[in-house]
Short mmCIF file of C-alpha atoms in Angstrom, two decimals:
data_model
loop_
_atom_site.label_atom_id
_atom_site.label_comp_id
_atom_site.label_asym_id
_atom_site.label_seq_id
_atom_site.Cartn_x
_atom_site.Cartn_y
_atom_site.Cartn_z
CA MET A 402 328.64 106.11 116.91
CA ASP A 403 326.17 104.39 118.92
CA LEU A 404 323.09 105.45 116.91
CA SER A 405 321.06 102.54 118.73
CA GLY A 406 318.93 102.97 121.57
CA ILE A 407 316.99 106.40 122.24
CA PHE A 408 318.12 110.13 121.80
CA ASP A 409 316.58 112.81 123.73
CA VAL A 410 316.73 115.10 120.94
CA ILE A 411 317.70 114.51 117.06
CA VAL A 412 318.18 117.68 115.20
CA VAL A 413 317.66 117.53 111.30
CA GLY A 414 319.92 119.90 109.60
CA GLY A 415 323.20 120.98 110.88
CA GLY A 416 323.37 124.64 109.59
CA PRO A 417 323.19 127.30 112.28
CA THR A 418 320.04 127.32 113.68
CA GLY A 419 320.52 123.48 114.13
CA SER A 420 324.23 123.35 115.62
CA THR A 421 322.50 126.36 118.01
CA ALA A 422 319.49 123.91 119.02
CA ALA A 423 321.98 121.45 119.84
CA ARG A 424 324.41 123.27 121.52
CA TYR A 425 321.27 124.74 124.11
CA ALA A 426 320.02 120.96 124.21
CA LYS A 427 322.97 120.15 126.00
CA LEU A 428 323.54 123.43 127.91
CA ASN A 429 320.12 122.38 129.10
CA GLY A 430 321.03 119.41 130.72
CA LEU A 431 319.87 116.79 128.32
CA SER A 432 322.41 113.64 127.55
CA ARG A 433 322.11 112.15 124.21
CA VAL A 434 321.96 114.87 121.21
CA LEU A 435 322.24 113.60 117.36
CA VAL A 436 322.43 116.22 114.61
CA VAL A 437 321.84 114.96 111.31
CA GLU A 438 323.22 116.52 108.31
CA GLU A 439 322.37 115.28 104.87
CA ASN A 440 325.55 117.39 103.21
CA VAL A 441 329.01 115.77 103.32
CA SER A 442 330.49 118.43 105.65
CA ILE A 443 328.79 121.30 107.44
CA GLY A 444 328.77 124.53 106.08
CA SER A 445 328.17 123.18 102.25
CA PRO A 446 326.73 124.11 100.16
CA VAL A 447 326.66 127.68 100.78
CA GLN A 448 323.07 128.97 100.24
CA CYS A 449 323.42 132.38 101.95
CA ALA A 450 324.32 136.01 101.03
CA GLY A 451 327.06 135.82 103.83
CA LEU A 452 325.90 139.35 105.56
CA LEU A 453 325.37 138.75 109.47
CA SER A 454 324.24 141.36 111.54
CA THR A 455 325.84 142.18 114.92
CA ALA A 456 322.93 140.87 116.41
CA ALA A 457 322.95 137.40 114.81
CA LEU A 458 326.44 137.01 116.08
CA ARG A 459 325.86 137.88 119.86
CA GLU A 460 322.59 135.75 119.59
CA THR A 461 324.74 132.66 118.26
CA ASP A 462 327.25 133.68 121.30
CA MET A 463 330.11 134.03 118.59
CA GLU A 464 332.46 136.91 118.62
CA PRO A 465 333.65 138.53 115.65
CA ASP A 466 336.63 136.55 114.24
CA SER A 467 339.31 136.59 111.49
CA SER A 468 338.82 133.15 111.23
CA PHE A 469 334.97 133.80 109.65
CA VAL A 470 335.02 137.71 109.40
CA LEU A 471 336.08 138.91 105.86
CA ASN A 472 334.80 142.65 106.25
CA SER A 473 332.74 144.72 108.19
CA VAL A 474 329.81 147.59 107.28
CA LYS A 475 328.07 150.38 108.76
CA GLY A 476 325.60 151.16 106.29
CA ALA A 477 324.21 151.17 102.59
CA ASP A 478 324.31 152.85 99.26
CA ILE A 479 320.57 152.53 98.01
CA TYR A 480 319.76 152.78 94.67
CA PRO A 481 315.82 153.05 93.65
CA PRO A 482 314.79 152.58 90.31
CA SER A 483 316.25 156.52 89.05
CA GLY A 484 319.68 155.51 89.80
CA ARG A 485 319.59 158.42 92.13
CA ARG A 486 321.92 157.12 95.37
CA LEU A 487 320.27 157.03 98.94
CA ARG A 488 323.35 156.46 101.27
CA ILE A 489 322.48 155.46 105.05
CA THR A 490 324.94 155.79 107.40
CA GLY A 491 325.73 153.88 110.96
CA LYS A 492 327.21 155.38 113.41
CA GLU A 493 329.15 151.46 113.84
CA THR A 494 329.70 148.52 112.63
CA LYS A 495 325.94 147.11 111.79
CA ALA A 496 327.03 143.90 109.97
CA TYR A 497 329.61 141.53 109.23
CA VAL A 498 330.73 140.13 106.00
CA VAL A 499 331.20 136.30 106.53
CA SER A 500 332.36 133.19 105.08
CA ARG A 501 329.19 131.14 105.96
CA LYS A 502 331.24 127.82 105.59
CA MET A 503 333.51 128.57 108.57
CA PHE A 504 330.98 130.49 110.53
CA ASP A 505 328.53 127.24 110.31
CA ARG A 506 331.57 125.02 110.96
CA GLN A 507 332.81 127.16 114.09
CA LEU A 508 329.11 126.70 115.07
CA ALA A 509 329.16 123.49 115.05
CA ILE A 510 332.29 122.75 116.93
CA LYS A 511 330.95 124.66 119.71
CA ALA A 512 327.76 122.18 119.97
CA ALA A 513 330.01 119.47 119.75
CA ALA A 514 332.20 120.87 122.55
CA GLU A 515 329.32 120.70 124.75
CA GLY A 516 328.67 116.81 123.89
CA ALA A 517 326.36 116.80 120.40
CA GLU A 518 326.94 114.33 117.66
CA TYR A 519 326.93 114.83 114.26
CA LEU A 520 326.01 112.52 111.47
CA MET A 521 326.91 113.17 108.04
CA LYS A 522 325.21 112.66 104.97
CA ALA A 523 322.27 111.58 106.23
CA GLN A 524 319.36 112.20 104.59
CA ALA A 525 315.81 112.09 106.37
CA VAL A 526 313.71 109.97 104.07
CA GLY A 527 310.68 109.65 106.90
CA MET A 528 309.44 110.05 110.35
CA GLU A 529 306.45 108.34 112.22
CA GLU A 530 305.02 108.36 115.92
CA VAL A 531 306.23 105.05 117.49
CA VAL A 532 306.25 103.21 120.57
CA PHE A 533 309.84 102.19 121.98
CA ALA A 534 310.79 99.88 124.22
CA ASP A 535 313.90 99.29 126.35
CA ASP A 536 314.87 98.78 129.34
CA SER A 537 313.14 101.99 131.00
CA GLY A 538 309.91 100.67 129.78
CA ASP A 539 307.69 101.51 126.73
CA MET A 540 306.88 104.87 125.78
CA LYS A 541 306.00 107.00 122.47
CA CYS A 542 308.75 108.63 120.74
CA ARG A 543 309.78 109.38 117.13
CA ALA A 544 311.39 107.33 114.29
CA LEU A 545 312.97 109.49 112.28
CA LYS A 546 313.77 107.04 108.65
CA ILE A 547 317.48 108.37 107.35
CA ARG A 548 319.48 107.08 104.07
CA HIS A 549 323.01 106.85 105.39
CA GLY A 550 325.81 105.02 103.94
CA GLY A 551 323.86 103.75 101.21
CA GLU A 552 321.22 102.26 103.56
CA LEU A 553 318.07 102.72 105.01
CA LYS A 554 318.35 103.16 109.10
CA THR A 555 315.76 104.04 111.73
CA LEU A 556 316.65 106.65 114.56
CA TYR A 557 314.53 107.27 117.58
CA ALA A 558 314.35 110.40 119.51
CA LYS A 559 311.97 111.69 122.44
CA ILE A 560 311.95 114.89 120.49
CA ILE A 561 312.72 115.99 116.81
CA ILE A 562 313.80 119.72 116.23
CA ALA A 563 313.47 120.22 112.21
CA ALA A 564 316.09 122.42 110.95
CA ASP A 565 316.34 121.85 107.42
CA GLY A 566 315.79 124.92 105.87
CA ALA A 567 313.04 126.12 103.42
CA ARG A 568 310.57 123.79 102.23
CA SER A 569 311.58 121.46 104.97
CA ARG A 570 310.83 117.63 104.43
CA THR A 571 310.78 116.84 108.21
CA ALA A 572 307.98 119.51 108.56
CA GLY A 573 306.44 117.87 105.83
CA PHE A 574 306.73 114.14 107.48
CA ALA A 575 304.37 115.26 110.31
CA GLY A 576 301.97 116.91 108.08
CA LEU A 577 302.77 120.92 108.75
CA ALA A 578 301.84 123.08 106.11
CA PRO A 579 304.69 124.83 104.58
CA CYS A 580 305.30 128.75 104.96
CA GLU A 581 303.21 131.20 103.00
CA LYS A 582 305.86 132.04 100.21
CA VAL A 583 309.90 131.26 99.40
CA LEU A 584 312.02 133.55 96.83
CA PRO A 585 314.22 132.42 94.63
CA GLY A 586 317.73 133.95 95.20
CA ILE A 587 321.26 133.74 93.55
CA GLN A 588 324.51 135.24 93.74
CA VAL A 589 327.98 135.28 92.61
CA GLU A 590 331.43 136.48 94.19
CA ALA A 591 332.86 138.74 91.40
CA ASN A 592 336.00 140.94 90.85
CA TYR A 593 334.62 144.55 91.29
CA LYS A 594 335.67 147.31 92.92
CA SER A 595 333.79 148.56 95.77
CA ASN A 596 333.31 152.59 96.18
CA ASP A 597 333.42 152.01 99.44
CA THR A 598 334.23 148.63 101.48
CA ASP A 599 332.16 150.03 104.39
CA TYR A 600 329.12 150.14 102.73
CA VAL A 601 326.62 147.52 100.67
CA GLU A 602 324.83 148.54 97.52
CA ILE A 603 320.65 147.92 97.18
CA PHE A 604 319.06 147.97 94.23
CA ALA A 605 315.06 148.35 94.60
CA GLY A 606 312.47 148.23 92.21
CA ARG A 607 312.80 146.84 88.79
CA ALA A 608 316.25 145.20 89.42
CA ALA A 609 314.42 142.37 91.80
CA PRO A 610 310.62 142.78 91.61
CA GLY A 611 309.24 142.33 95.55
CA PHE A 612 312.43 142.33 97.00
CA PHE A 613 315.94 143.76 96.21
CA ALA A 614 319.44 143.30 94.79
CA TRP A 615 322.72 144.01 96.44
CA THR A 616 326.59 143.85 96.08
CA ILE A 617 328.51 143.01 99.27
CA PRO A 618 332.33 144.17 99.46
CA VAL A 619 334.02 141.17 100.56
CA SER A 620 337.34 143.22 99.93
CA GLU A 621 338.38 146.28 98.13
CA THR A 622 338.37 144.27 95.13
CA VAL A 623 336.09 141.69 95.69
CA SER A 624 332.51 141.67 96.02
CA ARG A 625 329.13 139.21 96.40
CA ILE A 626 326.78 140.37 93.60
CA GLY A 627 322.99 138.81 94.29
CA LEU A 628 319.47 139.02 94.71
CA ALA A 629 316.19 137.83 95.40
CA VAL A 630 312.57 137.88 93.64
CA ASP A 631 308.77 137.74 94.32
CA LEU A 632 307.39 135.53 91.58
CA LYS A 633 304.09 137.46 91.98
CA ALA A 634 305.85 140.53 91.55
CA VAL A 635 307.73 139.58 88.51
CA GLU A 636 304.53 138.26 86.69
CA ALA A 637 302.56 141.76 87.68
CA ALA A 638 306.13 143.17 86.37
CA GLY A 639 306.05 141.21 82.72
CA LYS A 640 302.48 142.00 82.68
CA THR A 641 302.60 145.55 82.97
CA LYS A 642 306.27 146.59 81.64
CA GLY A 643 307.07 144.35 78.90
CA ASN A 644 310.38 143.62 80.15
CA GLU A 645 310.40 140.01 80.91
CA LEU A 646 313.80 138.40 81.00
CA LYS A 647 314.83 135.15 79.32
CA ALA A 648 317.54 132.76 80.60
CA ASP A 649 318.74 132.38 76.99
CA GLU A 650 320.19 136.01 77.46
CA LEU A 651 322.90 135.16 79.80
CA LYS A 652 326.19 135.56 78.60
CA ALA A 653 328.52 133.44 80.97
CA ASP A 654 328.48 129.85 81.84
CA GLU A 655 328.86 130.41 85.30
CA LEU A 656 325.51 132.04 85.79
CA LYS A 657 323.56 128.71 84.89
CA ALA A 658 321.21 127.09 87.82
CA ASP A 659 322.44 124.22 89.46
CA GLU A 660 319.26 122.23 90.48
CA SER A 661 321.81 119.61 92.27
CA LYS A 662 322.62 122.33 94.76
CA ASN A 663 318.82 122.91 95.69
CA ASP A 664 316.67 120.24 94.46
CA GLU A 665 313.89 121.57 95.87
CA GLN A 666 313.59 124.96 94.36
CA PRO A 667 311.59 124.93 90.82
CA ALA A 668 313.99 125.14 87.97
CA ASP A 669 312.41 127.88 86.60
CA SER A 670 312.31 129.88 89.88
CA ASP A 671 316.01 129.81 89.56
CA GLN A 672 315.90 130.61 85.58
CA THR A 673 313.94 133.66 87.14
CA ALA A 674 316.56 134.92 89.20
CA VAL A 675 319.46 133.94 87.13
CA SER A 676 317.57 135.94 84.74
CA TYR A 677 317.34 138.95 87.08
CA LEU A 678 320.72 138.58 88.01
CA ASN A 679 322.46 138.82 84.24
CA HIS A 680 320.11 142.17 83.78
CA LEU A 681 321.63 143.46 87.34
CA ILE A 682 325.12 143.05 85.83
CA GLN A 683 324.69 145.45 83.17
CA ASN A 684 323.24 148.42 85.11
CA PRO A 685 325.96 151.33 84.81
CA VAL A 686 326.37 151.39 88.37
CA ILE A 687 328.01 147.88 88.45
CA SER A 688 329.28 147.09 85.13
CA GLU A 689 331.79 150.26 85.22
CA ARG A 690 333.72 148.56 88.02
CA LEU A 691 332.92 144.63 87.05
CA LYS A 692 335.04 142.40 85.88
CA SER A 693 334.60 139.11 83.97
CA GLY A 694 334.50 135.74 85.93
CA TYR A 695 332.75 134.52 88.93
CA THR A 696 334.70 132.62 91.81
CA ASP A 697 331.79 131.30 93.45
CA PHE A 698 327.89 130.84 92.56
CA VAL A 699 324.95 130.11 94.96
CA VAL A 700 321.64 129.53 94.55
CA GLY A 701 319.28 129.35 97.32
CA SER A 702 315.54 130.40 98.56
CA ILE A 703 314.13 132.65 101.44
CA PRO A 704 311.20 131.51 102.84
CA LEU A 705 308.86 134.55 104.01
CA GLY A 706 306.21 133.92 106.39
CA PRO A 707 305.95 131.62 109.52
CA MET A 708 304.08 128.25 108.83
CA LYS A 709 300.71 128.33 110.09
CA LYS A 710 301.72 125.63 112.94
CA THR A 711 305.59 124.99 113.91
CA TYR A 712 305.26 122.05 116.19
CA ALA A 713 303.44 118.60 116.13
CA ALA A 714 304.06 116.28 119.36
CA GLY A 715 307.49 115.50 119.43
CA LEU A 716 308.22 117.67 116.86
CA MET A 717 309.42 121.51 116.83
CA VAL A 718 310.26 123.20 113.52
CA VAL A 719 312.93 126.19 113.92
CA GLY A 720 314.54 128.81 111.59
CA ASP A 721 314.50 128.61 107.55
CA ALA A 722 312.32 125.62 107.87
CA ALA A 723 309.75 127.38 110.16
CA GLY A 724 309.91 130.30 107.80
CA GLN A 725 311.31 132.59 110.82
CA CYS A 726 313.31 134.74 107.89
CA LYS A 727 313.26 138.49 108.61
CA PRO A 728 310.69 139.46 105.57
CA VAL A 729 312.32 143.04 104.98
CA SER A 730 316.26 141.78 104.49
CA GLY A 731 315.67 138.01 104.20
CA GLY A 732 318.52 137.65 107.07
CA GLY A 733 317.58 133.87 109.21
CA VAL A 734 320.32 133.54 111.28
CA TYR A 735 319.59 135.91 114.11
CA THR A 736 315.98 134.53 114.26
CA GLY A 737 316.43 131.20 113.69
CA ALA A 738 319.20 131.32 116.71
CA VAL A 739 316.43 133.12 119.30
CA ALA A 740 313.86 130.15 117.79
CA ALA A 741 316.23 127.43 118.48
CA LYS A 742 317.02 128.62 122.46
CA ILE A 743 313.63 128.19 122.54
CA ALA A 744 313.19 125.16 121.26
CA ALA A 745 316.02 123.77 122.99
CA LYS A 746 314.63 124.88 126.40
CA VAL A 747 310.94 123.47 125.91
CA ALA A 748 312.52 120.02 124.90
CA ALA A 749 314.72 120.09 128.03
CA GLU A 750 311.33 121.22 130.00
CA ALA A 751 309.04 118.14 127.89
CA ILE A 752 311.80 115.59 128.74
CA PHE A 753 312.29 116.59 132.59
CA GLU A 754 308.77 116.16 132.47
CA ASN A 755 308.36 112.97 130.38
CA ASP A 756 305.56 114.99 128.63
CA TYR A 757 306.10 115.02 124.73
CA SER A 758 302.20 115.97 123.43
CA GLU A 759 301.18 118.67 121.29
CA LYS A 760 300.08 120.90 123.84
CA LYS A 761 303.64 120.69 125.51
CA MET A 762 305.19 121.29 121.95
CA ALA A 763 302.68 124.48 121.63
CA GLU A 764 304.64 126.39 124.54
CA TYR A 765 307.20 126.55 121.82
CA GLU A 766 305.43 128.50 119.34
CA LYS A 767 303.76 130.55 121.93
CA ARG A 768 307.46 131.60 122.97
CA TRP A 769 309.34 132.13 119.50
CA LYS A 770 306.13 134.11 118.81
CA LYS A 771 306.02 136.40 121.71
CA GLU A 772 309.82 137.02 120.87
CA LEU A 773 309.89 137.39 116.64
CA GLY A 774 306.18 137.35 116.17
CA ARG A 775 305.19 140.76 116.03
CA GLU A 776 308.16 141.97 113.93
CA SER A 777 306.96 138.97 111.63
CA GLU A 778 303.86 140.66 111.26
CA ILE A 779 304.92 143.95 110.40
CA GLY A 780 307.92 142.64 108.23
CA MET A 781 305.59 140.76 106.37
CA ARG A 782 303.06 143.70 105.84
CA ALA A 783 306.19 145.80 104.89
CA HIS A 784 307.02 143.38 102.01
CA ALA A 785 303.21 143.26 100.64
CA TYR A 786 303.53 147.13 100.73
CA ARG A 787 306.89 146.77 98.90
CA VAL A 788 305.59 144.40 96.18
CA ASN A 789 302.79 146.79 95.31
CA LEU A 790 305.26 149.75 94.81
CA THR A 791 305.67 151.12 91.31
CA ASP A 792 309.10 152.16 90.18
CA LYS A 793 307.32 155.42 90.00
CA GLU A 794 306.27 155.28 93.72
CA MET A 795 309.79 153.83 94.95
CA ASP A 796 311.28 156.79 93.66
CA GLU A 797 309.00 159.22 95.27
CA LEU A 798 309.37 157.65 98.91
CA PHE A 799 312.73 157.12 98.38
CA ASP A 800 313.17 160.81 97.18
CA LYS A 801 311.20 162.08 99.96
CA LEU A 802 313.13 160.06 102.51
CA ASN A 803 316.30 161.87 101.55
CA ASP A 804 315.85 164.33 103.99
CA PRO A 805 319.26 165.19 106.33
CA ASP A 806 317.02 165.02 109.69
CA ILE A 807 315.26 161.87 108.48
CA LEU A 808 318.87 160.54 107.53
CA ASP A 809 320.07 161.03 110.84
CA MET A 810 316.88 159.51 112.53
CA ILE A 811 317.66 156.34 109.95
CA THR A 812 321.63 156.51 111.52
CA GLU A 813 320.08 156.78 115.22
CA TYR A 814 317.44 154.22 115.26
CA GLY A 815 318.43 151.78 111.60
CA ASP A 816 318.26 148.55 112.87
CA MET A 817 318.75 145.35 110.61
CA ASP A 818 316.97 142.91 112.81
CA HIS A 819 313.83 145.40 114.20
CA PRO A 820 313.18 147.75 111.61
CA SER A 821 310.16 148.47 113.27
CA VAL A 822 311.58 150.44 115.87
CA LEU A 823 312.94 153.24 112.84
CA ILE A 824 309.29 153.23 111.78
CA ARG A 825 307.71 154.01 115.19
CA LYS A 826 310.19 156.54 115.83
CA LEU A 827 309.46 158.44 112.38
CA MET A 828 305.71 158.11 113.28
CA LEU A 829 306.47 159.70 116.38
CA SER A 830 308.58 162.77 114.83
CA LYS A 831 307.76 166.09 112.88
CA HIS A 832 307.90 163.75 110.38
CA SER A 833 305.12 161.56 110.93
CA LEU A 834 302.49 163.38 108.69
CA LYS A 835 304.86 163.19 105.64
CA MET A 836 305.32 159.42 106.93
CA MET A 837 301.87 158.63 106.76
CA LYS A 838 301.86 160.28 103.40
CA LEU A 839 304.45 157.95 101.87
CA LEU A 840 303.61 154.85 103.57
CA GLY A 841 299.73 154.74 103.89
CA THR A 842 297.58 152.77 105.98
CA PHE A 843 300.96 150.18 106.09
CA VAL A 844 302.06 152.43 109.07
CA LYS A 845 298.92 151.75 111.15
CA THR A 846 299.34 148.51 111.77
CA LEU A 847 302.56 149.36 114.03
CA PHE A 848 299.80 151.03 116.44
#
């Protein structure tokens, strides 16, 4: 691979967002596109629950395929603190349980087929603006410093797209402030008898303060069991209920936070998530169907709330790196793909216009906010509302949602990627007064 000269675009990060950005950069007519990935192979280590909405597959131009799809789901069984189950049913498949390793690799293969190049085991360690001189004359560009093969090297690009995940180093090199908050998450894959493989199970309230816990059926006998927590909600729960969980309560050696898998997530955050997971698997709903032993263990992070600024001269930040995850569900593949396509388009325009200025890169932020901004704002308000709910209030909320007519509306309009659509429909229905009482001032943000 020729690393000399100047690339049109260097994408930092070879996950779904990075590969989509690289592929669309090529599809938009750019010549030299390089993906720099710090791990030895695409898709490893996995840091995702592996549940992708149907829209996420469409946005990444992927058809459901047995090479990476393990199961499909159409609804959810939700357990509030009371334990009274609320079943949300979909008319059709809403999401796919996937092997993220194989999904990510398929996206990389598609990008490579368009001519994008990949440089593996290359860690970005610095970045600066420089003047690059070649036969075409002097021009300003970005110099990306990497560690590769035990050596420090410098790569040059007209534009860099940062797709290197939560707490993006690349965005930090440009002096950009990180997203609002990052939730620690943890998941195991376990021998677990699913009641119905068409349904995920969601546990709300004290099971995972500030977010939720889940079981995702891979098959009839194997599920992924995990959760994410908001540390501020954890702290509040500990102070008010006296139910702090301790990492030394763990019963299985498999449930130990491996800092090497996620060296940017504070160890105490990992241990908090581990403790809540240990508590979760003792929940009667889970424990009676769970057998000992785990076949996989994942520690990850969910960034919530986009960065205040997602661009600089010659730089755009996309996906998890920009905090573009969905605040309600934590999913980031759909939103990341939307942003990646926009970034690739802006990069192509900038290069053809020979304009890599901050003003030109600002076009990216305007466009992605037009597509994703409103839903993100509503999602963050929904998250704040959820964080502040007591267990009693959450039980009351789900009890009142357990109305046949409301459940029919949820079936009709429920959307993992656009939850505001359902809330609007409910607020314009005969249930508007009930919704106003349930959700209070939160619903006013939708109008």
